[in-house]
Short mmCIF file of C-alpha atoms and ligand atoms in Angstrom, two decimals:
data_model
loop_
_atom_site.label_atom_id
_atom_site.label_comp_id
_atom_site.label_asym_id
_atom_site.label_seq_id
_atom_site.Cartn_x
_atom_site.Cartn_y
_atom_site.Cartn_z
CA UNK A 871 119.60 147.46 83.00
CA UNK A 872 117.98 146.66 86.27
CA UNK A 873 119.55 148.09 89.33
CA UNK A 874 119.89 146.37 92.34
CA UNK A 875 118.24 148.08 95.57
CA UNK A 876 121.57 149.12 96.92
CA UNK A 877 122.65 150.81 94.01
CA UNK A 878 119.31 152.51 92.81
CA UNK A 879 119.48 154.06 96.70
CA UNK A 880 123.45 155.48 95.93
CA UNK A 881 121.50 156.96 93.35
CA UNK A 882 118.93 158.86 95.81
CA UNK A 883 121.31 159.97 98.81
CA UNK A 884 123.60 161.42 95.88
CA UNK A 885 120.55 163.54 94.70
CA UNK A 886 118.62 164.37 97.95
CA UNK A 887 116.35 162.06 98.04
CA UNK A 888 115.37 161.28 101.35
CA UNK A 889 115.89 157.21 101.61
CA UNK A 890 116.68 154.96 104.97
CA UNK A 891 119.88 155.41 106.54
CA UNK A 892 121.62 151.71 105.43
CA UNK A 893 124.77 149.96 104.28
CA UNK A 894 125.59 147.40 102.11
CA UNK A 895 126.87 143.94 103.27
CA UNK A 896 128.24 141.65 100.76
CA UNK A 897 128.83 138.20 100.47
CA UNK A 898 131.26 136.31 102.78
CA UNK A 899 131.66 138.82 105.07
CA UNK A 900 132.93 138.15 108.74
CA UNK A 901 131.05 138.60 111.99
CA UNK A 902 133.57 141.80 113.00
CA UNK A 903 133.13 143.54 110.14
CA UNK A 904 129.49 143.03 109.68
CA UNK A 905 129.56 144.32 113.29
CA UNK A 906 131.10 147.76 112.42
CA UNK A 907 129.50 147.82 109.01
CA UNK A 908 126.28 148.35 111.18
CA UNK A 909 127.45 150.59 113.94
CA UNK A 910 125.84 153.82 112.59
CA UNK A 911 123.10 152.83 111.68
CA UNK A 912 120.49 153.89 114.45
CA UNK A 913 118.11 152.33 116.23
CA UNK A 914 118.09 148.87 118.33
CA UNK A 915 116.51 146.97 115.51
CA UNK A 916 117.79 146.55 111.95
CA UNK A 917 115.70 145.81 108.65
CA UNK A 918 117.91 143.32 106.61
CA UNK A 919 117.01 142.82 103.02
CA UNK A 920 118.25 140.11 100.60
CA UNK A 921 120.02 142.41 97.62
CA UNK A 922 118.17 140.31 94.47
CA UNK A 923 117.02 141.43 91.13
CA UNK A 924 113.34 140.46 91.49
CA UNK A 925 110.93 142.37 94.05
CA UNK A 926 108.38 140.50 96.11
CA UNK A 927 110.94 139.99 98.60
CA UNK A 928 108.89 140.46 101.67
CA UNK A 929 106.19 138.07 100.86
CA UNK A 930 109.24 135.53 99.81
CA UNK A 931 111.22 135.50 103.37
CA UNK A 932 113.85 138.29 101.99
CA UNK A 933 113.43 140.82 104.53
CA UNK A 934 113.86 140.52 108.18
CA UNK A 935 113.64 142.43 110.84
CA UNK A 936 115.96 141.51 113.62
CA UNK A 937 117.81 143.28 116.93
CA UNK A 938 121.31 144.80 116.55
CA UNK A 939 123.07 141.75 118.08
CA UNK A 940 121.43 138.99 115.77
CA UNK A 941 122.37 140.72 112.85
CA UNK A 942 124.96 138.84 111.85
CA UNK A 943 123.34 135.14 111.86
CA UNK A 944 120.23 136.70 110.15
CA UNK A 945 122.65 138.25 106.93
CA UNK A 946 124.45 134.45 106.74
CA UNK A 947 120.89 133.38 106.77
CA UNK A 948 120.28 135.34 103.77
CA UNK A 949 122.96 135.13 102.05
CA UNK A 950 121.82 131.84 101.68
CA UNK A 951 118.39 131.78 101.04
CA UNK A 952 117.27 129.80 98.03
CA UNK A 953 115.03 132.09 95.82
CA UNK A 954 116.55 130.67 92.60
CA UNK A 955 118.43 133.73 91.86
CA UNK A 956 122.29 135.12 92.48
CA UNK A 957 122.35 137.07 96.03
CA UNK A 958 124.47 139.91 95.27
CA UNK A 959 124.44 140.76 99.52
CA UNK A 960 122.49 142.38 101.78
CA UNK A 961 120.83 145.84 102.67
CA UNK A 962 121.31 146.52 106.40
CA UNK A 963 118.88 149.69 107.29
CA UNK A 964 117.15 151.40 109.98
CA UNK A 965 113.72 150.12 111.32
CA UNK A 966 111.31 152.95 109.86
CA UNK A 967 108.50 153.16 112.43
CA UNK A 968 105.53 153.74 109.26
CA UNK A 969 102.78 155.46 109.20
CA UNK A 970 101.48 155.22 105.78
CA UNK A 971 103.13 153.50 102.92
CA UNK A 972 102.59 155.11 99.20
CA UNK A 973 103.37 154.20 95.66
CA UNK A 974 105.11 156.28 93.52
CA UNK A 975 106.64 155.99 90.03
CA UNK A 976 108.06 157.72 87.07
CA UNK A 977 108.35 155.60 83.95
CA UNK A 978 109.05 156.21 80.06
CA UNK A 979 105.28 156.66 78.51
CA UNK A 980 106.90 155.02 75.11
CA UNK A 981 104.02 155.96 73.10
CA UNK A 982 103.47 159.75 74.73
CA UNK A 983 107.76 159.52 74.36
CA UNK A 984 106.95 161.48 77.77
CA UNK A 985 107.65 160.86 81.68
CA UNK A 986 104.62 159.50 83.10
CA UNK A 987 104.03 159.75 87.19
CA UNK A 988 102.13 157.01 88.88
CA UNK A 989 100.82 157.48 92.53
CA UNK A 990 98.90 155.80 94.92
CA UNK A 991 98.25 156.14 98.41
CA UNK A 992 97.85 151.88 98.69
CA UNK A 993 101.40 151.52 98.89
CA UNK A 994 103.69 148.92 100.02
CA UNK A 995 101.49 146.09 98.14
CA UNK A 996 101.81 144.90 94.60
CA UNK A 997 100.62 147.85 92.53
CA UNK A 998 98.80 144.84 90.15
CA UNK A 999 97.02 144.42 93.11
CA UNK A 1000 95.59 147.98 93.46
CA UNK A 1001 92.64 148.78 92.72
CA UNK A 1002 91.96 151.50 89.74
CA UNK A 1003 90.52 154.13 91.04
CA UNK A 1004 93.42 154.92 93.89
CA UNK A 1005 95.89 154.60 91.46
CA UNK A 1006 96.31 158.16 90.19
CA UNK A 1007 98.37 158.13 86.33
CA UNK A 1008 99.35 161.14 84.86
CA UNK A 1009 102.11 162.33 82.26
CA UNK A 1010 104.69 164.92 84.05
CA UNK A 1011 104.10 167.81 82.38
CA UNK A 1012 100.49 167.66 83.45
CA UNK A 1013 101.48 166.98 87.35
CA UNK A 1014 100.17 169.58 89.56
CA UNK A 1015 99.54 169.35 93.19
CA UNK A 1016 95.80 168.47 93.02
CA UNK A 1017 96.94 165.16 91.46
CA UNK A 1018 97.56 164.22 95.17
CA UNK A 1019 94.06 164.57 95.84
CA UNK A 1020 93.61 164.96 99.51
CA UNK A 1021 96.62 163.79 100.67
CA UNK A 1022 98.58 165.16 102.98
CA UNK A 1023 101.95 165.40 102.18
CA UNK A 1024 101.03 166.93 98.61
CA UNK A 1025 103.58 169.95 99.05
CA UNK A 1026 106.74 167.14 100.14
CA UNK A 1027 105.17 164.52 97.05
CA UNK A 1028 105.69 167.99 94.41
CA UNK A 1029 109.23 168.42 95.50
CA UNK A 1030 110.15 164.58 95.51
CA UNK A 1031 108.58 163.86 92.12
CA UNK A 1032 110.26 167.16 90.81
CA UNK A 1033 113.95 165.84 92.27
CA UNK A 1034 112.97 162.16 90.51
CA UNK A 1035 112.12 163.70 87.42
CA UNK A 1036 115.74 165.84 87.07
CA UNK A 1037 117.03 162.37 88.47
CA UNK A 1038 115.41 160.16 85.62
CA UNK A 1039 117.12 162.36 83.34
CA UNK A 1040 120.13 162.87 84.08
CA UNK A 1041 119.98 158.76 84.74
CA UNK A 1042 118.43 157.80 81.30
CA UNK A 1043 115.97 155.97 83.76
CA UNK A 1044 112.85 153.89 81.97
CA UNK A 1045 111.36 153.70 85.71
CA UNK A 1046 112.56 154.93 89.02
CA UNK A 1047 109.93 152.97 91.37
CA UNK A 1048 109.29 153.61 95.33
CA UNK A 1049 107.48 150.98 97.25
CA UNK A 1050 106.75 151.54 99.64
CA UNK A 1051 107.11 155.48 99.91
CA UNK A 1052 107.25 155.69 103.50
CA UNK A 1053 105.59 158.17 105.40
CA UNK A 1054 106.80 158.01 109.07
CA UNK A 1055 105.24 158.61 112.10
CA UNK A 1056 106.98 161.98 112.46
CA UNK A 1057 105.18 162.72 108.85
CA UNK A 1058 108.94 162.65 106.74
CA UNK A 1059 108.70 161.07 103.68
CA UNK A 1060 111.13 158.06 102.64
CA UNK A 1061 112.38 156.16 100.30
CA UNK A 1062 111.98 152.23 101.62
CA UNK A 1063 112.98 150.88 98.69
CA UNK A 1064 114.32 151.08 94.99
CA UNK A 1065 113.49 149.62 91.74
CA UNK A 1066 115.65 151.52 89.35
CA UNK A 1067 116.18 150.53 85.97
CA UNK A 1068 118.55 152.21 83.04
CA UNK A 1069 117.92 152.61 79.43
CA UNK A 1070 120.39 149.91 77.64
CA UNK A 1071 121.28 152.47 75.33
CA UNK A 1072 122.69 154.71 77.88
CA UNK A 1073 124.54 152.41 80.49
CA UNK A 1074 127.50 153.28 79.19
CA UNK A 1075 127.07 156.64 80.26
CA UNK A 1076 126.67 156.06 83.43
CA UNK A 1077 129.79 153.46 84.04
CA UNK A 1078 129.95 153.14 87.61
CA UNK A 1079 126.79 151.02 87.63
CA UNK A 1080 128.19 149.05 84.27
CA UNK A 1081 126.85 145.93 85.78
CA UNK A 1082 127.50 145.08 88.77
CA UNK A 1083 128.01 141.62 87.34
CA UNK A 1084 131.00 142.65 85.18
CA UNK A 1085 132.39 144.08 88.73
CA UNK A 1086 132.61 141.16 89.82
CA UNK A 1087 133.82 139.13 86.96
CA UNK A 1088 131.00 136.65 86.94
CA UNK A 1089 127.46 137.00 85.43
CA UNK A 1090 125.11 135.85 86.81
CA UNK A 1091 124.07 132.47 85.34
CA UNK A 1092 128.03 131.70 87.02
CA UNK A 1093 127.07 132.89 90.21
CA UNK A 1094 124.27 130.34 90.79
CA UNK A 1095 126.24 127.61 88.97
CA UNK A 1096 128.99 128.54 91.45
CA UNK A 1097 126.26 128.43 94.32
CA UNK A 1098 124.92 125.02 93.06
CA UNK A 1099 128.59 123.51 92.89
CA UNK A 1100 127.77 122.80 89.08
CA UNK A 1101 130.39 122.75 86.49
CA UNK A 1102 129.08 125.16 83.80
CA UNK A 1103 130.34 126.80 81.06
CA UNK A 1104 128.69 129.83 79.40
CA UNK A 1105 129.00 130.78 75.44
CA UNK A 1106 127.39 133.41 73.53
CA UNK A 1107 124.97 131.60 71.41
CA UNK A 1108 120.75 130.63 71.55
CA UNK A 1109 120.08 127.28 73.14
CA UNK A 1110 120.66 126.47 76.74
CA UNK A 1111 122.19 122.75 76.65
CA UNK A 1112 121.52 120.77 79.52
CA UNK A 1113 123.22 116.98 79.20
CA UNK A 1114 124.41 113.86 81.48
CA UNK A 1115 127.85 112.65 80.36
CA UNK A 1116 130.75 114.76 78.99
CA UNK A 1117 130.39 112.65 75.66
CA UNK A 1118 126.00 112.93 75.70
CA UNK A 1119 126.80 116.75 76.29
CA UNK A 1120 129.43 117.55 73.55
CA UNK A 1121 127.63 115.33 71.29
CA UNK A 1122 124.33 117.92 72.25
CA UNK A 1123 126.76 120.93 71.57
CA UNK A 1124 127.52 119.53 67.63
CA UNK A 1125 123.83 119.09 66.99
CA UNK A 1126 123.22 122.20 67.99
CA UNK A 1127 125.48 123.56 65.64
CA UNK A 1128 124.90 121.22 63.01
CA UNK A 1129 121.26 120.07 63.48
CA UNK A 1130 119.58 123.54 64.45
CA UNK A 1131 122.13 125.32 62.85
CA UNK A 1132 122.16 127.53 65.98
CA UNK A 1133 124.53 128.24 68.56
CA UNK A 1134 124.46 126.94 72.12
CA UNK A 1135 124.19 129.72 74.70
CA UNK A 1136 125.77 127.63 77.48
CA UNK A 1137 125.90 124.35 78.78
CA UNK A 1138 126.31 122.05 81.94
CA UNK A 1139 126.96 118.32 82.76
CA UNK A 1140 124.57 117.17 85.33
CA UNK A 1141 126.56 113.65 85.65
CA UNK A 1142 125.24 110.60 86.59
CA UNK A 1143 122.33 109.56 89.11
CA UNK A 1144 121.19 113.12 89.35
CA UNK A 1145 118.24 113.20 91.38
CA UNK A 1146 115.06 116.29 90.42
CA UNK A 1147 116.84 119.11 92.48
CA UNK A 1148 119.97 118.96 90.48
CA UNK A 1149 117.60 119.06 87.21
CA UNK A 1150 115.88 121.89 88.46
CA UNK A 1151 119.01 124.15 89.93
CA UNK A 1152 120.90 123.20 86.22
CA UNK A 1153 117.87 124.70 84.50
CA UNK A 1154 118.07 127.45 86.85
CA UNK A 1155 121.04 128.12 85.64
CA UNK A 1156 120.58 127.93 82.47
CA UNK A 1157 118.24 129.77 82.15
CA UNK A 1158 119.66 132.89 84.43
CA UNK A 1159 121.75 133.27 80.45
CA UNK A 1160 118.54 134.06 79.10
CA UNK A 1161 118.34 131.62 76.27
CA UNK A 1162 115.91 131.46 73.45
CA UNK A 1163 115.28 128.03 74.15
CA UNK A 1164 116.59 125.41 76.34
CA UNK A 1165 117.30 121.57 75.62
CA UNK A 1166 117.54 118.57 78.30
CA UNK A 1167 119.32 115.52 77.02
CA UNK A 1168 119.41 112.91 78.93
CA UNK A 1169 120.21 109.21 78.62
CA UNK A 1170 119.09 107.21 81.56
CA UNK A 1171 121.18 105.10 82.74
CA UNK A 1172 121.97 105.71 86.56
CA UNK A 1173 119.92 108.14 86.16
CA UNK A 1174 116.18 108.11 86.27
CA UNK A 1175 114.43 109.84 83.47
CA UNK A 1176 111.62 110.11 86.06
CA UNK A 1177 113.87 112.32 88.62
CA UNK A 1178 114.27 114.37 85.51
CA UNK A 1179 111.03 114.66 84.75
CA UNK A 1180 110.06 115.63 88.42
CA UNK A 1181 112.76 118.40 88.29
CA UNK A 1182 111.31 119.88 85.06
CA UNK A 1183 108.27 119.70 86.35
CA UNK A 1184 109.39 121.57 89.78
CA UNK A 1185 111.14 124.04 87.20
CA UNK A 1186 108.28 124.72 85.45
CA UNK A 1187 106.16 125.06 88.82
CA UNK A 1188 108.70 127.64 90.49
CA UNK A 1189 108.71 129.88 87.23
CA UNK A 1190 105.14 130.00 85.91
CA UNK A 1191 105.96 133.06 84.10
CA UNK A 1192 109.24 131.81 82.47
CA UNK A 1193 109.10 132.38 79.10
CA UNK A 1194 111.68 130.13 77.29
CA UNK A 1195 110.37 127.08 75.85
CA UNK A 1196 111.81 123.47 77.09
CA UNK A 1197 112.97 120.90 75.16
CA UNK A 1198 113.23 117.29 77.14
CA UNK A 1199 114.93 114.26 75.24
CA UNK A 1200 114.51 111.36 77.33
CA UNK A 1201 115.77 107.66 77.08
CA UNK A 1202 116.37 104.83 79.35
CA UNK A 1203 115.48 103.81 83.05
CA UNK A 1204 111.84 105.23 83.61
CA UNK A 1205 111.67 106.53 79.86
CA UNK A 1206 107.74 105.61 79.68
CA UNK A 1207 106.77 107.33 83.23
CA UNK A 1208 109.03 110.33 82.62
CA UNK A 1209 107.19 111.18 79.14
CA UNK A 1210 103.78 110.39 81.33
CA UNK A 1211 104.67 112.92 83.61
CA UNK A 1212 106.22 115.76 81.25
CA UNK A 1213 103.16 115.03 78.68
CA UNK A 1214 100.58 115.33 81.20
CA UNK A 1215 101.89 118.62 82.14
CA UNK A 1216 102.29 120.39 78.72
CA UNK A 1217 105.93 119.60 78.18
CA UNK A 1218 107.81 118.89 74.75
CA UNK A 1219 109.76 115.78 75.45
CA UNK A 1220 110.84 113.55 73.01
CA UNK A 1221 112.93 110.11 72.76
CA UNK A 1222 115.38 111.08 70.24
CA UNK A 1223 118.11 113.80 69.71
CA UNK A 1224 116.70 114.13 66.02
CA UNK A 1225 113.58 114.90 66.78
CA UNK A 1226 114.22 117.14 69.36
CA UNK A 1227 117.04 119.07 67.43
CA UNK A 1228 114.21 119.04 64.50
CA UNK A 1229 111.72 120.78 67.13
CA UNK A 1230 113.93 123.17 68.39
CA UNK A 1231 114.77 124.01 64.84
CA UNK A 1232 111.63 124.92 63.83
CA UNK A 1233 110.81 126.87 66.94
CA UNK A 1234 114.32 128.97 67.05
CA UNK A 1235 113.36 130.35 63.30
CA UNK A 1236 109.72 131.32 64.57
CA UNK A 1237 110.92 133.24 67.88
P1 GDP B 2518 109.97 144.00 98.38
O1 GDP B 2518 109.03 143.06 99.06
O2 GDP B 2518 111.00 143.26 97.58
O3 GDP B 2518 109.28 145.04 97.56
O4 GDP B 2518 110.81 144.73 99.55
P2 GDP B 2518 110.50 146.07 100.36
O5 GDP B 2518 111.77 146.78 100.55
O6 GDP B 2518 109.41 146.85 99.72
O7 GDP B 2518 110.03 145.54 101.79
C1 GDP B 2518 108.85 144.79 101.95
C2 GDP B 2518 108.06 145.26 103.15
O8 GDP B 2518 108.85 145.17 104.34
C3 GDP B 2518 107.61 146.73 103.11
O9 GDP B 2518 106.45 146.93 102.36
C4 GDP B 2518 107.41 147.04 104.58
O10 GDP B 2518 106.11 146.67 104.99
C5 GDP B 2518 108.43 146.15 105.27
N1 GDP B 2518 109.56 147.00 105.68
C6 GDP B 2518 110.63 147.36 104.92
N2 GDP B 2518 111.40 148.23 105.60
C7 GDP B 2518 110.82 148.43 106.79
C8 GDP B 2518 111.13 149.24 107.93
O11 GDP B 2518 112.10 149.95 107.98
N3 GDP B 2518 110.26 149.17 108.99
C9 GDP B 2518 109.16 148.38 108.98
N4 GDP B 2518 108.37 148.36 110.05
N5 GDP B 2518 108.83 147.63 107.94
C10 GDP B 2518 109.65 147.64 106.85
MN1 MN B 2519 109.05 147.04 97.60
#
């Protein structure tokens, strides 16, 4: 289980490890009480940061640095900021005046069944974008100070990575990552930020993290429905179900069942005359379940096939990485031009619910 920033930093000031002085502002707050949430927190400027699951939040518009008094306009700002994932809050926190920004890690080594320490003094940058030789890799138990080479907080980085290690432990941690690792102008060292993320095995050791979804009643596939104003409704089996209609959508549910001989993992009505951004928020959704696969059935009729196509398409643009496969039925207004456009891009699409049922059949056994 992935940790949010917030909570991977609870983790840090309850073991002594030196992070930024913050506080956590969730959603729908008002401007009073985001005004005294912030009051201790030094400095004239504040860093906000958007309180996501994914990093890369800098690069993306997720973290802002603003003055004391605009600190309220800048969380609603936020809060809603469309990165095509729930928004759990956001992290108010002193402006660090930086000096240096490192990289530091401690992640399982599955095949050493060892803790592994990973440091760099390129910080603050994708580690992927690193290159080799400053990234210095070495199990634990073989960490001694000369693995800091020359640097010159060496003494501080042995004490930190000794505290992370009794941390990761006592955590059932796969990886406690810090980047940046700040060093300050004053030469302390800090923890800017938190990827944390538990062994599944052992979350339920550690209950007052037991997801922060299941805190808040909602996962988070009903978050961004919620956010989207979609009607959704989530179930517990493989296929994502994306229909127009209430009848086109129940009638995708039984040939789920009865065609794939699967069960769907959720599903959602995008109605009628939905235009590409509804198609790509309901796959958003969708897909925020984690599906195996996911299947859009649509029958044009108000609605353009080719709107659909263009959402998929957008979909498919905005998650280049996503792994679960999409299966497009398409038939009606703009049927020809919407299989032009999905085809030319890779896309399964097909015109009837057979076929498609058939495809996703034979793809569900394989995966
Ligand atoms: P990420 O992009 O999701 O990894 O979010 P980070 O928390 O790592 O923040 C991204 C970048 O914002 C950092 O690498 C810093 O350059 C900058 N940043 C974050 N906190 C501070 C701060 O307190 N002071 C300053 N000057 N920059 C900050
Ligand atoms: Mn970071």
């Amino acid at each position: 289980m992935k940790l949010i920033e917030f909570q991977g930093k609870e983790i840090y000031e309850k073991n002594d490890i030196p992070t930024t002085v913050h506080v956590f502002l969730k959603p729908k707050m008002e401007e009073k009480e985001v005004e005294k949430a912030i009051e201790g927190i030094p400095g004239e400027e504040i860093v906000l940061k958007i309180q996501i699951l994914s990093g890369k939040r800098g690069k993306r518009g997720g973290v802002k640095i603003v003055p004391k008094n605009k600190v309220f306009q800048a969380y609603q700002k936020l809060m809603e900021l469309d990165l095509g994932e729930v928004v759990f809050g956001v992290l108010a926190e002193e402006k660090l005046v930086i000096a240096k920004e490192y990289y530091l890690s401690l992640t399982f080594d599955r095949s050493a069944q060892q803790v592994r320490v990973i440091f760099s003094q390129e910080g603050g940058v994708e580690i992927e974008n690193v290159e080799h030789d400053k990234i210095h890799s070495k199990l634990y138990k073989d960490v001694n100070r000369s693995f800091y080479g020359d640097c010159a907080e060496a003494d501080e980085l042995e004490v930190l990575v000794n505290k992370l290690f009794e941390v990761a432990k006592k955590m059932d941690a796969q990886l406690i990552e810090i980047n940046p690792l700040v060093v300050t102008e004053d030469g302390r060292l800090i923890a800017a930020d938190s990827k944390v993320v538990l062994d599944d095995n052992a979350v339920y050791l550690h209950s007052e993290f037991v997801n922060y979804e299941k805190q808040t009643g909602q996962s988070q596939a009903e978050k961004l429905a919620e956010k989207y104003s979609i009607a959704y409704v989530e179930l517990d089996g493989e296929v994502g179900v994306v229909g127009n209609g209430a009848g086109l959508t129940m009638a995708t549910l039984d040939f789920v069942e009865l065609v794939v001989g699967s069960k769907p993992a959720n599903f959602l009505d995008i109605g009628g005359g939905a235009n590409a951004e509804k198609v790509l928020h309901s796959l958003e959704v969708v897909k925020a379940r984690k599906p195996k696969m996911m299947w859009l059935n649509i029958f044009g009729g108000i609605t353009s096939c080719k709107q659909v196509a263009l959402g998929v398409i957008e979909f498919q643009k905005k998650y280049p990485d996503c792994q679960i496969p999409i299966v497009v039925r398409v038939m009606g207004t703009d049927e020809k031009e919407a299989k032009r456009l999905l085809e030319e891009k890779g896309l399964v699409c097909f015109t009837t619910m057979e076929k498609s049922a058939n495809y996703i059949k034979k793809e569900i056994k394989e995966k």
